[in-house]
PDB file of C-alpha atoms in Angstrom:
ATOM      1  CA  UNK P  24       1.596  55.935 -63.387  1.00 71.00           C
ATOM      2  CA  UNK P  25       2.127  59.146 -61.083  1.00 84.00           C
ATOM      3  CA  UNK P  26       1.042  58.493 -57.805  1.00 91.00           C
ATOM      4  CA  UNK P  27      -0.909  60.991 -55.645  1.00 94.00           C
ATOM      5  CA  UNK P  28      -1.162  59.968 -51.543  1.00 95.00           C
ATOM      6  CA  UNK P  29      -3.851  62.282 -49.586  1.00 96.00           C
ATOM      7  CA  UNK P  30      -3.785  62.337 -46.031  1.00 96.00           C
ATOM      8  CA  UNK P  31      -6.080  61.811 -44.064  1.00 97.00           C
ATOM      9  CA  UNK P  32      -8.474  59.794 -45.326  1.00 96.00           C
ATOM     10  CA  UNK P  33     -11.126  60.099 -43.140  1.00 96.00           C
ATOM     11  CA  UNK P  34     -11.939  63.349 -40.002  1.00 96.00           C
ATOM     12  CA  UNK P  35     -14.088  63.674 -37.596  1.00 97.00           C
ATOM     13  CA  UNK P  36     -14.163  66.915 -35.890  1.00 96.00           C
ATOM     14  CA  UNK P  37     -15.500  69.360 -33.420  1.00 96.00           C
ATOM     15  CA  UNK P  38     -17.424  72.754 -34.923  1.00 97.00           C
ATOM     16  CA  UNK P  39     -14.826  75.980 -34.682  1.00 97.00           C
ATOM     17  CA  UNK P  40     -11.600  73.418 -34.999  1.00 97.00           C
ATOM     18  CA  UNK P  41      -9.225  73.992 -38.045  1.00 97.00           C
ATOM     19  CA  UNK P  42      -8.391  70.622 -40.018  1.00 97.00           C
ATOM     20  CA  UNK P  43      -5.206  69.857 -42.112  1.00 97.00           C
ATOM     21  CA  UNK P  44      -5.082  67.673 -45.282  1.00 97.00           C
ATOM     22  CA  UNK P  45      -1.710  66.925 -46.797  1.00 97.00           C
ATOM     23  CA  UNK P  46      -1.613  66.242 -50.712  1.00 96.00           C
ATOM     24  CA  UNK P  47       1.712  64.730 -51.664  1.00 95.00           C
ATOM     25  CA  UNK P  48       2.729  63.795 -54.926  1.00 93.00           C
ATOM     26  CA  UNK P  49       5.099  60.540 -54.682  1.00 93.00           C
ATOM     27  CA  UNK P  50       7.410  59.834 -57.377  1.00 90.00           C
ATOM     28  CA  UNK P  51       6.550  63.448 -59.406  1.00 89.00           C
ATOM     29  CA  UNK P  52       7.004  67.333 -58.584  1.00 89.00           C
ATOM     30  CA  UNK P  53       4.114  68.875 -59.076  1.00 87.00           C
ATOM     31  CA  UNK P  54       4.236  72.807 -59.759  1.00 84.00           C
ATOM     32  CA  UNK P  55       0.363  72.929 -59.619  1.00 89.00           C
ATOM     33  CA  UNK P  56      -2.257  70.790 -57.884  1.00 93.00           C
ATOM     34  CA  UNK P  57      -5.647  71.451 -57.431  1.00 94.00           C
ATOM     35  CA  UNK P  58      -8.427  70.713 -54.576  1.00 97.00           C
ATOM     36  CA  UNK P  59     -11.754  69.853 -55.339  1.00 96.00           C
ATOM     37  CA  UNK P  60     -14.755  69.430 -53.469  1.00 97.00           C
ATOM     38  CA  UNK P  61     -17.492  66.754 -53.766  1.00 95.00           C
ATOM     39  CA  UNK P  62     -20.597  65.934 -52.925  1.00 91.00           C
ATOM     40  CA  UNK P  63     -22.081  62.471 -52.073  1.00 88.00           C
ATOM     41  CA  UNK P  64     -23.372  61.847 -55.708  1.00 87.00           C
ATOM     42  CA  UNK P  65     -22.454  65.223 -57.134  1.00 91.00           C
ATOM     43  CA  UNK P  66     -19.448  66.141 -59.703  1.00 93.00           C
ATOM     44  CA  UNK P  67     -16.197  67.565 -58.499  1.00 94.00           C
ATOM     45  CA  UNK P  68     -15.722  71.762 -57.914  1.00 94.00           C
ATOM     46  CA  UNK P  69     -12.731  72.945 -58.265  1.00 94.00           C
ATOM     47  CA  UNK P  70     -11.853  74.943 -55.369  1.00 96.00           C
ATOM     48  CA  UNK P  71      -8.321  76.967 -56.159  1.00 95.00           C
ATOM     49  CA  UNK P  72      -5.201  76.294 -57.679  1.00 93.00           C
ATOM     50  CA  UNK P  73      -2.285  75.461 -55.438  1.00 90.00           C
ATOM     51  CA  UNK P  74       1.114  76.906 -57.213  1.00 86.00           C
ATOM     52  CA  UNK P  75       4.193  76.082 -55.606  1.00 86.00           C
ATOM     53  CA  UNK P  76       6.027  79.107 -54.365  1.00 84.00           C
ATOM     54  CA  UNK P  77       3.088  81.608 -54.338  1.00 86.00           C
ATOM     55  CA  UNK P  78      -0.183  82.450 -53.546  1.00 90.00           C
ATOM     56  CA  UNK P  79      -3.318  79.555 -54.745  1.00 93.00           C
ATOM     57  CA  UNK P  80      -5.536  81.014 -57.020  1.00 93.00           C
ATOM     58  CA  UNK P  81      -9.433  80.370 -55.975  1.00 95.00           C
ATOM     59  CA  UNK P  82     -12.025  79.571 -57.793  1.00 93.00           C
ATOM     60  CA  UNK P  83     -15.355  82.214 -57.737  1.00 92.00           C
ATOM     61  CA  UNK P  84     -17.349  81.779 -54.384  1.00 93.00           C
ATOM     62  CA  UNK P  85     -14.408  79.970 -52.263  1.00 96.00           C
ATOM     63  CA  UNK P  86     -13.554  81.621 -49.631  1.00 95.00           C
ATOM     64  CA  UNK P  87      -9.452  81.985 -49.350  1.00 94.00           C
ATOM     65  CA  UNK P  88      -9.819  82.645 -45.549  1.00 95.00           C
ATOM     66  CA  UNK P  89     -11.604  79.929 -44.909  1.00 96.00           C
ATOM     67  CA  UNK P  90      -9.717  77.334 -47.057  1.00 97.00           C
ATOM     68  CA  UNK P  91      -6.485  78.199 -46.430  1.00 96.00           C
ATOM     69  CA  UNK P  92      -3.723  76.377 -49.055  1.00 95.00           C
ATOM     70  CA  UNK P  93      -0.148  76.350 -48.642  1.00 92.00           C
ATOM     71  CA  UNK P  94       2.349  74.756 -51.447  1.00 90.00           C
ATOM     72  CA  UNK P  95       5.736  74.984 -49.730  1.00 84.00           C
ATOM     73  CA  UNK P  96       7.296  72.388 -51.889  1.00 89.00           C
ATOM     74  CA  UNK P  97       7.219  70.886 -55.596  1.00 89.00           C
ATOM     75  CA  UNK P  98       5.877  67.802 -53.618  1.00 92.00           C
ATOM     76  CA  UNK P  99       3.359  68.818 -50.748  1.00 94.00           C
ATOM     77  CA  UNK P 100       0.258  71.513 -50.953  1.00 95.00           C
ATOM     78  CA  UNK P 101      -1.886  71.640 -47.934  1.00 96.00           C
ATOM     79  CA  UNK P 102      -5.455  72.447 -47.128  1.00 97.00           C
ATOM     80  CA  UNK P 103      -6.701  73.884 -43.833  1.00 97.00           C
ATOM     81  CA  UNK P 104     -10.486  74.520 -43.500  1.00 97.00           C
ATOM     82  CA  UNK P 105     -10.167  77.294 -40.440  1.00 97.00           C
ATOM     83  CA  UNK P 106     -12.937  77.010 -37.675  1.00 96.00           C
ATOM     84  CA  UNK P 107     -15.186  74.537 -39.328  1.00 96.00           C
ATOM     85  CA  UNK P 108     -18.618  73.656 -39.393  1.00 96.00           C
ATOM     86  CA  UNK P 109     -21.089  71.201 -40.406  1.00 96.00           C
ATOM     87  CA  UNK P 110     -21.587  72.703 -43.677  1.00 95.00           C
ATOM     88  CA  UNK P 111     -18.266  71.785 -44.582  1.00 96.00           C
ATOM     89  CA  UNK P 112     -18.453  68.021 -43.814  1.00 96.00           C
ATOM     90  CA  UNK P 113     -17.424  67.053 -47.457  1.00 95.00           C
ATOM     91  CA  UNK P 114     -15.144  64.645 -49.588  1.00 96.00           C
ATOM     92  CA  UNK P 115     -12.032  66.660 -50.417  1.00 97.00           C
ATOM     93  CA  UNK P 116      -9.789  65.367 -53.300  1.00 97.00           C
ATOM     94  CA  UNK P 117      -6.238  67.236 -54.781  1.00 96.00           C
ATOM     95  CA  UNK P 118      -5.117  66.381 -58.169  1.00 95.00           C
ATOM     96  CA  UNK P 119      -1.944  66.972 -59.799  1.00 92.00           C
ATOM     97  CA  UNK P 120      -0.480  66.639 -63.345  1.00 83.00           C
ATOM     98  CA  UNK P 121       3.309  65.427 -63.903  1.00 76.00           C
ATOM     99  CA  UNK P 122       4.287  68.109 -66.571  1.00 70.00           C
ATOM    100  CA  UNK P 123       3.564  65.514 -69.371  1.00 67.00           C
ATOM    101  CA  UNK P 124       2.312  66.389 -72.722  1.00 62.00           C
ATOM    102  CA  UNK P 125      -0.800  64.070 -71.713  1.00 67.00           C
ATOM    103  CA  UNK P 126      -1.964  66.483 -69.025  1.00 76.00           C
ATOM    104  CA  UNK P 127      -3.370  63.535 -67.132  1.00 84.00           C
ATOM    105  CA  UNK P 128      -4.671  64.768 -63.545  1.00 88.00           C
ATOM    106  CA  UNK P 129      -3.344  62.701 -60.888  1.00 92.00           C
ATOM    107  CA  UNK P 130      -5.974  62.242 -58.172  1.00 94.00           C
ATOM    108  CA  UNK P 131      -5.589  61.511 -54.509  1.00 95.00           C
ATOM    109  CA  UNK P 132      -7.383  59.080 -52.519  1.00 94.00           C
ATOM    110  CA  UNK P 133      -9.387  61.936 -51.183  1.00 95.00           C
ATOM    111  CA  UNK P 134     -10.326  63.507 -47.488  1.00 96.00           C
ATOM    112  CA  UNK P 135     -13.982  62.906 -46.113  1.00 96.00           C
ATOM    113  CA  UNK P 136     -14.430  65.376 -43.273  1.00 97.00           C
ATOM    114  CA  UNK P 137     -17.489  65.265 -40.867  1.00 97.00           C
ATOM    115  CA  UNK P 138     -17.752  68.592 -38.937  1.00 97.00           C
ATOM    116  CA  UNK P 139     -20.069  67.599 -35.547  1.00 96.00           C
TER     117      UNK P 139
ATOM    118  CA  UNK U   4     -18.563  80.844 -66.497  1.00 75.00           C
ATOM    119  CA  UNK U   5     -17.899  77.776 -68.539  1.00 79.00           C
ATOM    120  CA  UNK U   6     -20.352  74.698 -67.790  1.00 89.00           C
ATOM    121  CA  UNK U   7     -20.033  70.934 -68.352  1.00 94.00           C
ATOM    122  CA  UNK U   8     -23.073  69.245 -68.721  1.00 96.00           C
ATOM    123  CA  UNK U   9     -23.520  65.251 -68.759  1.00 97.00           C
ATOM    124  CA  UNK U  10     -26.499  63.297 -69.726  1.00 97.00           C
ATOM    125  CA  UNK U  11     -27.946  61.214 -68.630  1.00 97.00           C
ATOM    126  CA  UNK U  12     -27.092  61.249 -64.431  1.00 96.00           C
ATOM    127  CA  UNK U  13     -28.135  58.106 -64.224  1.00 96.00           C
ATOM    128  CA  UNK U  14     -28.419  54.624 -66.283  1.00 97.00           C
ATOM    129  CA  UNK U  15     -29.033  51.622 -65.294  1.00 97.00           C
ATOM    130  CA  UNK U  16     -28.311  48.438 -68.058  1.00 97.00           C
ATOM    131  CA  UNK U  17     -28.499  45.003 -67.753  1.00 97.00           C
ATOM    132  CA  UNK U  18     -25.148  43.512 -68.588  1.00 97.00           C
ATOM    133  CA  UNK U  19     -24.480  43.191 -72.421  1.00 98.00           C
ATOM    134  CA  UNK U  20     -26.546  46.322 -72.944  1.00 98.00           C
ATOM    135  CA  UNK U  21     -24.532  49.166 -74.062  1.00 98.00           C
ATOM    136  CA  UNK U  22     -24.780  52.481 -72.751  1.00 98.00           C
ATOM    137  CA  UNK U  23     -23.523  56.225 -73.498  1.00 98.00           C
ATOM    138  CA  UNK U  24     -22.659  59.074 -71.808  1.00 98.00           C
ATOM    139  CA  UNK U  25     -22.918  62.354 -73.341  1.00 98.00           C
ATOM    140  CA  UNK U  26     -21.394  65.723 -72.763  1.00 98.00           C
ATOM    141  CA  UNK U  27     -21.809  69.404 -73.372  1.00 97.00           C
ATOM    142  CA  UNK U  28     -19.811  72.506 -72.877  1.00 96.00           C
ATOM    143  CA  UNK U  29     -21.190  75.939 -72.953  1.00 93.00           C
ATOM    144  CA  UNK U  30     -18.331  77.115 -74.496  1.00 93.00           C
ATOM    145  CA  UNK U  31     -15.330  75.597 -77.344  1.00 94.00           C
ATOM    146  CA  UNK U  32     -12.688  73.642 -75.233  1.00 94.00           C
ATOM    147  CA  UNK U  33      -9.691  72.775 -76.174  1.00 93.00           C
ATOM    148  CA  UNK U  34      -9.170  69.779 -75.113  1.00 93.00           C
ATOM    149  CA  UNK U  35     -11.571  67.336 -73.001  1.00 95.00           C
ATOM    150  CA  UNK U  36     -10.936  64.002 -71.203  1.00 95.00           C
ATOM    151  CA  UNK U  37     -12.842  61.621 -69.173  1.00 97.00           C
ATOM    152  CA  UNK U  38     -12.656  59.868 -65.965  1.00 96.00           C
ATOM    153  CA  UNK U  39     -13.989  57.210 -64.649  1.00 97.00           C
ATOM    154  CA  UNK U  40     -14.947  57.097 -60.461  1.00 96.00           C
ATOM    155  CA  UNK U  41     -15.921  53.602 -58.740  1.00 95.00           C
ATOM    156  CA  UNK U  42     -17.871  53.978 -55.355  1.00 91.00           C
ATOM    157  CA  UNK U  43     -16.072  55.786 -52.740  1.00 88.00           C
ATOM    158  CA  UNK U  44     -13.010  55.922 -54.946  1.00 92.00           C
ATOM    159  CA  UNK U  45     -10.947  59.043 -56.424  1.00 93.00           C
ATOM    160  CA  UNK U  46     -11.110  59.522 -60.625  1.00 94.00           C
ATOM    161  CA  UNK U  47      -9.177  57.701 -62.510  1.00 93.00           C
ATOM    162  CA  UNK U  48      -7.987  59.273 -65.876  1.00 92.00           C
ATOM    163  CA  UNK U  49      -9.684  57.390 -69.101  1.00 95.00           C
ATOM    164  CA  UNK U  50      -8.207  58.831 -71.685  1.00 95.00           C
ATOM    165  CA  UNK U  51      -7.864  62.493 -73.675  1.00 94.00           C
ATOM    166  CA  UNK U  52      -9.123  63.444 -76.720  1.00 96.00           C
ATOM    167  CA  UNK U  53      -7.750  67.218 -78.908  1.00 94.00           C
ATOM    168  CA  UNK U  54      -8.327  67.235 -81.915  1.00 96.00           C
ATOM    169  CA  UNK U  55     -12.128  67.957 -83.693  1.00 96.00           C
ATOM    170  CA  UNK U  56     -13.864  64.923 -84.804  1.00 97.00           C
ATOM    171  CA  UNK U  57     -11.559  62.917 -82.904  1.00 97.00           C
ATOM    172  CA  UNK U  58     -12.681  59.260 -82.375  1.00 98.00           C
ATOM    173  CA  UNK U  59     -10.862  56.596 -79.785  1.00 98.00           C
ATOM    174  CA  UNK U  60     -10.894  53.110 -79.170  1.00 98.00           C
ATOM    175  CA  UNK U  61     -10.115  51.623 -75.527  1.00 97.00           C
ATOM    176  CA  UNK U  62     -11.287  48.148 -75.827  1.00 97.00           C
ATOM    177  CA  UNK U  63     -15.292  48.257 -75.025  1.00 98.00           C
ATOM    178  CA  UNK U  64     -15.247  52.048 -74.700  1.00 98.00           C
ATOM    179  CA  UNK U  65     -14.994  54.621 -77.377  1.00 98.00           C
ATOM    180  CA  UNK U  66     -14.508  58.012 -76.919  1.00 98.00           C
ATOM    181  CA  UNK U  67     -15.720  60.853 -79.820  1.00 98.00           C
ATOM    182  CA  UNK U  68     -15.187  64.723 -79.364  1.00 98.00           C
ATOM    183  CA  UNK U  69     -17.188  66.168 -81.656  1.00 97.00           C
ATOM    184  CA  UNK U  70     -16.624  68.363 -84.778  1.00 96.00           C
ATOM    185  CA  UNK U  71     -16.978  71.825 -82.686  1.00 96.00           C
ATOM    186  CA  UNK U  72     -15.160  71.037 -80.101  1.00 96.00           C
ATOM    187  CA  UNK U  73     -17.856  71.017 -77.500  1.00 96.00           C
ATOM    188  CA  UNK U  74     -19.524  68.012 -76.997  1.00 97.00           C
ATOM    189  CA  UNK U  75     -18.091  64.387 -76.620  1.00 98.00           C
ATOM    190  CA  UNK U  76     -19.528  61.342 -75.745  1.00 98.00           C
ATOM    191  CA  UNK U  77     -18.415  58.088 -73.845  1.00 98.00           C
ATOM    192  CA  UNK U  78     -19.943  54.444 -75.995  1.00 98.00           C
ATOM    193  CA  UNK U  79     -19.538  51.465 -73.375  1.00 98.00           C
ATOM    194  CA  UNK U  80     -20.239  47.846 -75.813  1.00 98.00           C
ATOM    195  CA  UNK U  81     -20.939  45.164 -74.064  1.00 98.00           C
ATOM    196  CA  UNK U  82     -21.307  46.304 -70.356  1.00 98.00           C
ATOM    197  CA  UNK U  83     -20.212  44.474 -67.846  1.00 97.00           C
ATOM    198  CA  UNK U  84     -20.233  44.453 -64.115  1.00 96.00           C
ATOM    199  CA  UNK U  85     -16.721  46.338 -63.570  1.00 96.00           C
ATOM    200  CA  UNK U  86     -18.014  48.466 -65.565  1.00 97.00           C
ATOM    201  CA  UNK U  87     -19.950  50.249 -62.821  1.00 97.00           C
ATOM    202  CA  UNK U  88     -18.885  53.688 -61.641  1.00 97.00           C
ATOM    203  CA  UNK U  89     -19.453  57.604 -62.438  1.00 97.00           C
ATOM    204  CA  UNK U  90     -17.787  58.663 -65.573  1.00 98.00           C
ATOM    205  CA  UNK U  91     -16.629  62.337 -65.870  1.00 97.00           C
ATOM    206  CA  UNK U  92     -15.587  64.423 -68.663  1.00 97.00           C
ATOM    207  CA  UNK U  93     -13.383  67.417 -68.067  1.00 96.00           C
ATOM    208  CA  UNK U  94     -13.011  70.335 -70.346  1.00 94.00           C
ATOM    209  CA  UNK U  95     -10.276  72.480 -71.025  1.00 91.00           C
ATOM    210  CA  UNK U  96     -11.439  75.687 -71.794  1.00 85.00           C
ATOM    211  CA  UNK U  97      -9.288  77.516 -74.502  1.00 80.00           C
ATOM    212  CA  UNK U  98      -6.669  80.040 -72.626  1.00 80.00           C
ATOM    213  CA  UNK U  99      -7.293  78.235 -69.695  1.00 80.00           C
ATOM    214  CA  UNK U 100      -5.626  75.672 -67.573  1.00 80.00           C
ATOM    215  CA  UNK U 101      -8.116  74.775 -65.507  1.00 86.00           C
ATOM    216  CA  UNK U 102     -10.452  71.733 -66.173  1.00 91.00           C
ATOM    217  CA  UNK U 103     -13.786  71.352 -65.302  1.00 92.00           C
ATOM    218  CA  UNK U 104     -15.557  68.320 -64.296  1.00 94.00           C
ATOM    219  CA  UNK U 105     -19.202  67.598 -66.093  1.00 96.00           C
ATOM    220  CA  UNK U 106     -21.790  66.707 -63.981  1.00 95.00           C
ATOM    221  CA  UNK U 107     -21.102  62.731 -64.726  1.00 96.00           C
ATOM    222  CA  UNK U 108     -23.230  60.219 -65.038  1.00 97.00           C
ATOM    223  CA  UNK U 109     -23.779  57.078 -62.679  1.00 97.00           C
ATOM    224  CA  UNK U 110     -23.622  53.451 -64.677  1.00 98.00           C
ATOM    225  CA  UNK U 111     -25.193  50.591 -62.493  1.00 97.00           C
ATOM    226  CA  UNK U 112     -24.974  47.232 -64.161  1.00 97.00           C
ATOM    227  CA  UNK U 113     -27.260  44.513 -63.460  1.00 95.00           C
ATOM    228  CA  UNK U 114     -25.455  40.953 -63.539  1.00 90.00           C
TER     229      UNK U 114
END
């Protein structure tokens, strides 16, 4: 299958420092991926919609300034959380579907951030 | 907005027991498909089901979207202990391309 590599898998930062997790889609382009957040023990929330070429669409209650994503190419979208804080320690995950008629989503290994 | 509701959140079975997952959307999807998430893993796509009524078979698990397109449910025969993880359904909402993820439910298996 499609194979989704998410990078990195584990942060540990300082509160008011920005943080950068890659989302790359291997052997695929991917026109759209999306970023999730999770909770220990919760479901996943989709955050926005990363669409290559233009601006992500977010989900209600996200704030776009805040979680910044950038999809230069059909095989990299990036999210920054901008001066973070412990609130946003979290497990971050992207997804991705391969353009199939099976519209599988493709997950990465996912991002756990710790904000100190 | 649309909401994905799974019940139970939890089960616990001894193995050989069979267990069931069961989910509900607030509103007619078009399409829905599970996942299935070990401990500290990502999801990992189960399978997709489209049309109303649909019924399939993936070994021990079988997989029914029902009639109105708004509830499915996830039948596990025969548990066993690889079978433990959070399973998700995902709805497709009709005009949408979004999916969103239920609230799953967390299978432990006894040995």
């Amino acid at each position: 299958g499609a194979v989704v590599s998410q990078h990195p898998s584990w942060v540990i930062c300082k509160s008011g420092t920005s943080v950068k997790i890659e989302c790359r889609s291997l052997d695929f382009q991917a026109t759209t991926m999306f970023w999730y957040r999770q909770f220990p023990k919760q479901s996943l929330m989709l955050m926005a919609t990363s669409n290559e070429g233009s601006k992500a669409t977010y989900e209600q209650g996200v704030e776009k300034d805040k979680f910044l994503i950038n999809h230069a190419s059909l095989t990299l979208s990036t999210l920054t959380v901008t001066s973070a804080h412990p609130e946003d320690s979290s497990f971050y995950i992207c997804s991705a579907m391969t353009g199939s008629n099976t519209g599988e989503l493709f997950f990465g290994e996912g991002s756990r951030l710790t904000v100190l | 907005g649309q909401q994905v509701m799974q019940i139970p959140q939890y089960q616990h079975v001894q193995e050989g027991e069979d267990f069931t997952t069961y989910c509900n959307s607030s509103t007619t999807l078009s399409n829905i498909q599970w996942y299935k998430q070990r401990p500290g893993g990502h999801p990992v796509f189960l399978i997709q089901l489209v049309k109303s009524g649909e019924v399939k078979k993936q070994k021990r698990l079988t997989f029914q979207f029902g009639e109105a397109k708004k509830n499915s449910s996830l039948h596990i025969t025969a548990t066993q202990t690889t079978d433990v993880g959070t399973y998700f359904c995902a709805g497709l909402g009709s005009g949408t391309y979004k999916y969103i993820f239920g609230t799953g439910t967390r299978l432990k298996v006894l040995a």
